[in-house]
Short mmCIF file of C-alpha atoms in Angstrom, two decimals:
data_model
loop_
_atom_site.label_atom_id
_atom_site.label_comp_id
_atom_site.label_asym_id
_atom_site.label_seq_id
_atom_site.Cartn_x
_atom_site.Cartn_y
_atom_site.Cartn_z
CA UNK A 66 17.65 7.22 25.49
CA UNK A 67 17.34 10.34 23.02
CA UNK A 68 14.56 10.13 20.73
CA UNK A 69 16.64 10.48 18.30
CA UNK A 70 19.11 7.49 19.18
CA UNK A 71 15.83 5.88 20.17
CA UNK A 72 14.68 6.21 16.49
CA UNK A 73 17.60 5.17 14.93
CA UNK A 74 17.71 1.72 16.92
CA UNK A 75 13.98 1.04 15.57
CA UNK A 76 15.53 1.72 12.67
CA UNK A 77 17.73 -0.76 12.70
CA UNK A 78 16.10 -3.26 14.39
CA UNK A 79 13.22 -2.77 11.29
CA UNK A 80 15.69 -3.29 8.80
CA UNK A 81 16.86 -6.63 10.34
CA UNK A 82 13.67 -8.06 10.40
CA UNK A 83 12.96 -6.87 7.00
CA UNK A 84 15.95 -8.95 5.75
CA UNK A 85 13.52 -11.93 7.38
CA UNK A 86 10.14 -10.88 5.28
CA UNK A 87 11.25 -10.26 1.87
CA UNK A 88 11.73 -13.51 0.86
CA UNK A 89 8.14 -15.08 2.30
CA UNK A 90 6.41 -12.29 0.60
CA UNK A 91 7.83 -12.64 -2.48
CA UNK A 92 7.28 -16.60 -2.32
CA UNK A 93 3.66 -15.43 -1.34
CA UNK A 94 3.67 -13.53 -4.71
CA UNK A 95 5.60 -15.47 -7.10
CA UNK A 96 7.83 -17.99 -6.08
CA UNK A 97 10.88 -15.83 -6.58
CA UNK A 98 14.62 -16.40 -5.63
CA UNK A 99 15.78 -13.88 -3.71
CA UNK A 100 19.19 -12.25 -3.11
CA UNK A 101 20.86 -9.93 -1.03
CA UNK A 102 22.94 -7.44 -3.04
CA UNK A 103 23.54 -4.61 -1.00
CA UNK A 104 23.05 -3.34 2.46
CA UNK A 105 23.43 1.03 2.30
CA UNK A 106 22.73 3.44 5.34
CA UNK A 107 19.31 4.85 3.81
CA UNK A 108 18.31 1.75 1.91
CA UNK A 109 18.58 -2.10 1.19
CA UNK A 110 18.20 -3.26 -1.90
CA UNK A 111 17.57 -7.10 -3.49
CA UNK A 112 17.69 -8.30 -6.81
CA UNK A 113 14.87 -10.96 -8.09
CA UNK A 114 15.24 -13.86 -10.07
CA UNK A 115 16.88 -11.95 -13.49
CA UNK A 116 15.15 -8.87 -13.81
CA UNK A 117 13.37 -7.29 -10.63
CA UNK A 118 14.83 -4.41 -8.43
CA UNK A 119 14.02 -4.27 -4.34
CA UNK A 120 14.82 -1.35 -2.81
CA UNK A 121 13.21 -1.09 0.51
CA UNK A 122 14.36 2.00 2.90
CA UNK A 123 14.53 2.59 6.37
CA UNK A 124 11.34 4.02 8.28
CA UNK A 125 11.24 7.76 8.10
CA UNK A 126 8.13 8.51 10.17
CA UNK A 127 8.43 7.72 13.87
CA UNK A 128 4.49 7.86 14.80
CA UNK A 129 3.43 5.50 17.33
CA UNK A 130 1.26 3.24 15.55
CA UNK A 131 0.47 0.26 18.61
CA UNK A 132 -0.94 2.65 21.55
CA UNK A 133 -2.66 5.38 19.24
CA UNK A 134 0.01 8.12 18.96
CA UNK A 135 -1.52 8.67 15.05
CA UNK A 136 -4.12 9.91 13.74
CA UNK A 137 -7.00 10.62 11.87
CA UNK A 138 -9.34 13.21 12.27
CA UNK A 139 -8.42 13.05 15.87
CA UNK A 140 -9.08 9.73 16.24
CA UNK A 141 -6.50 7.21 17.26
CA UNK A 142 -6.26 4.78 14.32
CA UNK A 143 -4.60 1.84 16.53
CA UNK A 144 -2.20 -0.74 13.79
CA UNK A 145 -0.92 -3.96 14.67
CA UNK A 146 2.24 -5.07 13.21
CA UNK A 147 3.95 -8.43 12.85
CA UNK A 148 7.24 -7.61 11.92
CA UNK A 149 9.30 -10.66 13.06
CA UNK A 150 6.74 -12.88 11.78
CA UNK A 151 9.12 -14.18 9.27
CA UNK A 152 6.15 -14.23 7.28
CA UNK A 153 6.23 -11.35 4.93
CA UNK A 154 6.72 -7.30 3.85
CA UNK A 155 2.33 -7.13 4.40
CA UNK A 156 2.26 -7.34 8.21
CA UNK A 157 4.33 -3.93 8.36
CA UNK A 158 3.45 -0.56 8.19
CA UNK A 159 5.47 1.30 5.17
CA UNK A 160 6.18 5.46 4.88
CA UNK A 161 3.96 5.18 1.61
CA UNK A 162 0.67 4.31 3.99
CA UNK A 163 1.56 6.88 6.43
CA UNK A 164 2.01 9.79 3.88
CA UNK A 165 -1.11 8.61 1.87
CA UNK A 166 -3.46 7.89 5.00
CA UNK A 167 -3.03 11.70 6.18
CA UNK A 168 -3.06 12.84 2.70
CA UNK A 169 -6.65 11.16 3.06
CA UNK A 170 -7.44 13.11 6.25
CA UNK A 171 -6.02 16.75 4.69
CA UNK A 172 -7.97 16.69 1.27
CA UNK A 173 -11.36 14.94 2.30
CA UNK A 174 -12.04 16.10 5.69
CA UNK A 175 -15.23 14.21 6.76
CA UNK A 176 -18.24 14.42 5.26
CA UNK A 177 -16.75 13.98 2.00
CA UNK A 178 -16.16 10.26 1.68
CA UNK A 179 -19.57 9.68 2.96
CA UNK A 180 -22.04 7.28 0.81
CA UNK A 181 -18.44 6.60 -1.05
CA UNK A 182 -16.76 3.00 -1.52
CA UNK A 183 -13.30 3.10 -1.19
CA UNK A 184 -11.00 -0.02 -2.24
CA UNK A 185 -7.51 -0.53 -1.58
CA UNK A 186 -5.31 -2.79 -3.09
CA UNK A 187 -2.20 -4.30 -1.56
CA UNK A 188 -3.89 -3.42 1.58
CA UNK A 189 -0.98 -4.99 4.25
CA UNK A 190 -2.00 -3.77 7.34
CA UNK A 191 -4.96 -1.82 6.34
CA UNK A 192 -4.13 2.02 7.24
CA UNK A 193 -5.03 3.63 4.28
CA UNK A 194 -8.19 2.16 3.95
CA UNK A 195 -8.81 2.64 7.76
CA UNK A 196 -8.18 6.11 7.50
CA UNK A 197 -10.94 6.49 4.62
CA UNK A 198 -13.12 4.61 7.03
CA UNK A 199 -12.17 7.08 9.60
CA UNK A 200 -13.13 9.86 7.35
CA UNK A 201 -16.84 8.47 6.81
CA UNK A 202 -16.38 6.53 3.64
CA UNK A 203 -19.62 4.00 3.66
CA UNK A 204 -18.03 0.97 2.54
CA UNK A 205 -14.17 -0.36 2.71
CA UNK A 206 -12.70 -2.81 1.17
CA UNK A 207 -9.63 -3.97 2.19
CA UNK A 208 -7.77 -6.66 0.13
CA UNK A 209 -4.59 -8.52 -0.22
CA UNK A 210 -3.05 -11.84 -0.20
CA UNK A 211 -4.15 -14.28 2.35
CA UNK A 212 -1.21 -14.62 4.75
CA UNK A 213 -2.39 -10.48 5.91
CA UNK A 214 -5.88 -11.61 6.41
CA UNK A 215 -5.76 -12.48 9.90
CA UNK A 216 -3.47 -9.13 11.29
CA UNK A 217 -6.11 -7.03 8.80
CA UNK A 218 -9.28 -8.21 10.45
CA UNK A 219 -7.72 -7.98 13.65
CA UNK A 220 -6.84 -4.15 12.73
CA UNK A 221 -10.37 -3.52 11.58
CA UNK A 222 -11.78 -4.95 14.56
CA UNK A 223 -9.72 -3.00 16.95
CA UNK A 224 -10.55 0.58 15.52
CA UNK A 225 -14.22 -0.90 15.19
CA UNK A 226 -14.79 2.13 17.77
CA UNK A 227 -13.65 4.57 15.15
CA UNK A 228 -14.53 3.58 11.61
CA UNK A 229 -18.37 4.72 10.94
CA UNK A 230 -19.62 2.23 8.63
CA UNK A 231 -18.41 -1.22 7.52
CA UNK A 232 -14.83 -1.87 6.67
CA UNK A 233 -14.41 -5.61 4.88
CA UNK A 234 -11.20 -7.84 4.15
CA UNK A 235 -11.16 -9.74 0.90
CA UNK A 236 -8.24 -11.73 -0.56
CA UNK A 237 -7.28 -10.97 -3.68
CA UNK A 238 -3.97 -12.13 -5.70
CA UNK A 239 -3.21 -9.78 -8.94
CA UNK A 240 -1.75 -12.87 -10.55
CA UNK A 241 -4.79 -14.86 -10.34
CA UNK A 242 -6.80 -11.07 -11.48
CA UNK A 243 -4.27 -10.74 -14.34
CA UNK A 244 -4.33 -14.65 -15.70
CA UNK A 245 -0.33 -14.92 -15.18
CA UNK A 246 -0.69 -17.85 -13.24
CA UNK A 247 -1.70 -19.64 -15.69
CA UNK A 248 -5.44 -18.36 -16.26
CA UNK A 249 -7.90 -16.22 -14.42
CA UNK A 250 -9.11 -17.66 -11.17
CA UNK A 251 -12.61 -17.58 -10.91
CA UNK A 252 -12.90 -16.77 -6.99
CA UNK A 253 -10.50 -13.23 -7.63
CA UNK A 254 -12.79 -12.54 -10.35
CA UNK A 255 -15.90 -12.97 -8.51
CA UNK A 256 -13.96 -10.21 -5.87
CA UNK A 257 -13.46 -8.09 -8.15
CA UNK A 258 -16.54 -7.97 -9.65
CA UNK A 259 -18.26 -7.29 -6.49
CA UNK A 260 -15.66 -4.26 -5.96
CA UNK A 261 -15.69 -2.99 -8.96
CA UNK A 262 -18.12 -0.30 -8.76
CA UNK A 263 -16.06 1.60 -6.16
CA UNK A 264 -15.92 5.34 -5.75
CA UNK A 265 -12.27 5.47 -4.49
CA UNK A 266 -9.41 3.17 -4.58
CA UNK A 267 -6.46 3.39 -2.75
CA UNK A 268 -2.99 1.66 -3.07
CA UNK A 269 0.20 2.39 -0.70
CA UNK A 270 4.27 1.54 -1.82
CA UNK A 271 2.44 -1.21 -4.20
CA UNK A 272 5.65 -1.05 -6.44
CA UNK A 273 8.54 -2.94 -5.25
CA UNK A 274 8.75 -5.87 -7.19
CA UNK A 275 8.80 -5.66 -11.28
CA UNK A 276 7.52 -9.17 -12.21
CA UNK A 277 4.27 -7.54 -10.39
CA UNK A 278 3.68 -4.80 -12.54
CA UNK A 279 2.01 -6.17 -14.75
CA UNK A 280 -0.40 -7.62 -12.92
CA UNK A 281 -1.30 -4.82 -10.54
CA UNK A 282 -1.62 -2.70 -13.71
CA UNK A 283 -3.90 -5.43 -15.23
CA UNK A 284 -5.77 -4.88 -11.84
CA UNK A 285 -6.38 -1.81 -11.85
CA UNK A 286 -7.53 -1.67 -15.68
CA UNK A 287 -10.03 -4.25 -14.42
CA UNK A 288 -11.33 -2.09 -11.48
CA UNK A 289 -11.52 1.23 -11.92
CA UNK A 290 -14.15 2.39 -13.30
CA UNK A 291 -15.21 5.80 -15.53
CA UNK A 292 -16.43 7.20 -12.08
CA UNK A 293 -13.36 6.41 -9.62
CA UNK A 294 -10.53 7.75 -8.88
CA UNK A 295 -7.38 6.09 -7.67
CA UNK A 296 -4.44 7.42 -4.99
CA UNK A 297 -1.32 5.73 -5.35
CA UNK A 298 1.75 6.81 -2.95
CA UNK A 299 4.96 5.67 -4.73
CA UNK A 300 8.37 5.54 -4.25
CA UNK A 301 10.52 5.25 -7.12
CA UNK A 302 13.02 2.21 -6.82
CA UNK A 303 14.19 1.83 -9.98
CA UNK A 304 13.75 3.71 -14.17
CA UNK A 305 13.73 0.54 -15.25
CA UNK A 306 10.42 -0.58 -12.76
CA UNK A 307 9.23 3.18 -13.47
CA UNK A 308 9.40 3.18 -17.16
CA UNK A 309 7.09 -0.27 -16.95
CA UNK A 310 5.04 0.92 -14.86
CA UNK A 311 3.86 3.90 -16.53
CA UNK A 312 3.88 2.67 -20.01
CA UNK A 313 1.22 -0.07 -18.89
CA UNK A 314 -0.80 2.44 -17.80
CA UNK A 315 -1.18 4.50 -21.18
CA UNK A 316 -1.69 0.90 -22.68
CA UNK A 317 -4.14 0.00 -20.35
CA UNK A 318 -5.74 3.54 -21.05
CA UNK A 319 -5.05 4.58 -17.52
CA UNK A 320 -4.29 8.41 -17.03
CA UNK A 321 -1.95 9.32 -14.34
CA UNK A 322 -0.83 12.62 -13.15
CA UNK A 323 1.92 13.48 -10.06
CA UNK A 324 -0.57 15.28 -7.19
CA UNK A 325 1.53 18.44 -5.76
CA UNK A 326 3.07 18.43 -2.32
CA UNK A 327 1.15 21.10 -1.02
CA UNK A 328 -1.35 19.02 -0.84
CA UNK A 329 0.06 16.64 1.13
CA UNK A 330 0.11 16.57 5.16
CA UNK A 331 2.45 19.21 6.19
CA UNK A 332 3.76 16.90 8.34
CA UNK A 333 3.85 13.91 6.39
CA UNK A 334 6.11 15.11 2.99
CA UNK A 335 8.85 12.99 2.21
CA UNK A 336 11.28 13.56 -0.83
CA UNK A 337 10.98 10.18 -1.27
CA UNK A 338 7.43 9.55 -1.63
CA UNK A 339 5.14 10.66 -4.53
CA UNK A 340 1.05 10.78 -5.18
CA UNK A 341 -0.46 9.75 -8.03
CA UNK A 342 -4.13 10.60 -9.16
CA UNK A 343 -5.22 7.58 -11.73
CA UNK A 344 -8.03 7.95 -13.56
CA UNK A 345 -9.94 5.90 -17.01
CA UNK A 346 -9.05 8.07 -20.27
CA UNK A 347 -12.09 8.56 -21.97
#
């Protein structure tokens, strides 16, 4: 089959089984009712509950992820994926990882991330935080809810041979960081805490479902510190979840500028997919 043809079956196939996840992860999240709205040729999109916008694309990067066709440094960085799992959105590999992980690899060529401690939120499979690994950071952190521990560990473990220090897996619900369910869980705290003096953190296509804003913002505000700096790939899915997004960062006192394309991987620019540098306003 043409690799072309060959691509756009994966495609397919993706989006299928994406139809299966959304509704486990967001039930992983929050509990939500979701619908299906509208099925387009570049992306499908879900409404949640009253207020919340889904838009979740097609795969636009056809890099062999399972038998070490990518990446980093020259290093295979080797991903398992579960996406027929039927058990959420975090056990798949998303553009936003892909463009951010060899953003990584073009701007801080190894040794620069070495002695550094890089955190990233929403981790899902753990390829962006892998790939700082890959580039010498000394400590990673790799977090997310608890039904992506298992396929994260099992990620770090296979590119063990790779990553030169020590790359952890924490759980860690914004909801329970933020208080909105219901008050501030003392275990996510106690994570966060123990991250929170991180050099680097590091969060991937984050933004997809608006009742979370908040409490990733709230997140952030409680991790970074005066001395990091955060990398956020985003992909813009609605004004509405944009506007929100950005005005709870200049209440949270979070300062946020768009990083330019040339900067990015030549190969890995997508119209689609922006950079953001976060830092703490003084």
């Amino acid at each position: 089959m043409p690799k072309k043809n060959s691509f756009l079956v994966k495609n397919i196939i993706f989006a299928f089984f994406i139809l299966l996840e959304v509704d486990f992860s967001l039930e992983a999240h929050a509990g939500a009712d979701t619908e299906c709205t509208d099925l387009e040729s570049h992306h499908i999109d879900f409404s949640v509950g009253s207020s919340s916008m889904l838009a979740l694309t097609w795969r636009e990067f056809d890099v062999d992820l399972h038998h070490g066709g990518f990446t980093i440094s020259g290093l295979p960085l080797k991903i398992q994926e579960r996406a027929n799992s039927g058990e959420g959105t975090g056990l798949i590999v998303w553009d936003g990882s892909i463009v951010l992980a060899k953003f990584l690899e073009h701007n801080f060529a190894f040794p620069q991330l070495q002695g550094k401690k890089v955190l990233e939120l929403g981790a899902g499979t753990g390829l962006v935080g892998l790939a700082a690994a890959f580039l010498g950071a000394e400590n990673v952190f790799l977090t997310d809810l608890e039904y992506t521990l298992q396929n994260m560990r099992a990620n770090a473990d296979l590119n063990k041979p790779n990553t030169r220090n020590h790359v952890d897996v924490y759980e860690l619900d914004w909801l329970k960081v933020s208080g909105r369910n219901k008050s501030e869980d003392d275990d996510a705290i106690k994570v966060l805490r123990n991250l929170s003096d991180c050099d680097m953190i590091l969060a991937a296509d984050v933004v997809w479902v608006e009742e979370l804003i908040l409490p990733l913002v709230a997140s952030i505000d409680k991790i970074l510190t005066s001395k990091a700096t955060m990398y956020m790939s985003y992909q813009s899915r609605s004004l509405r979840a944009d506007t929100k997004l950005f005005d709870l960062m200049d209440t949270h006192r979070l300062d946020y500028e768009e990083v330019d394309r040339a900067s990015f991987h030549p190969d890995f620019v997508s119209k689609r997919i922006k950079i953001y540098k976060i830092t703490r306003r003084n």
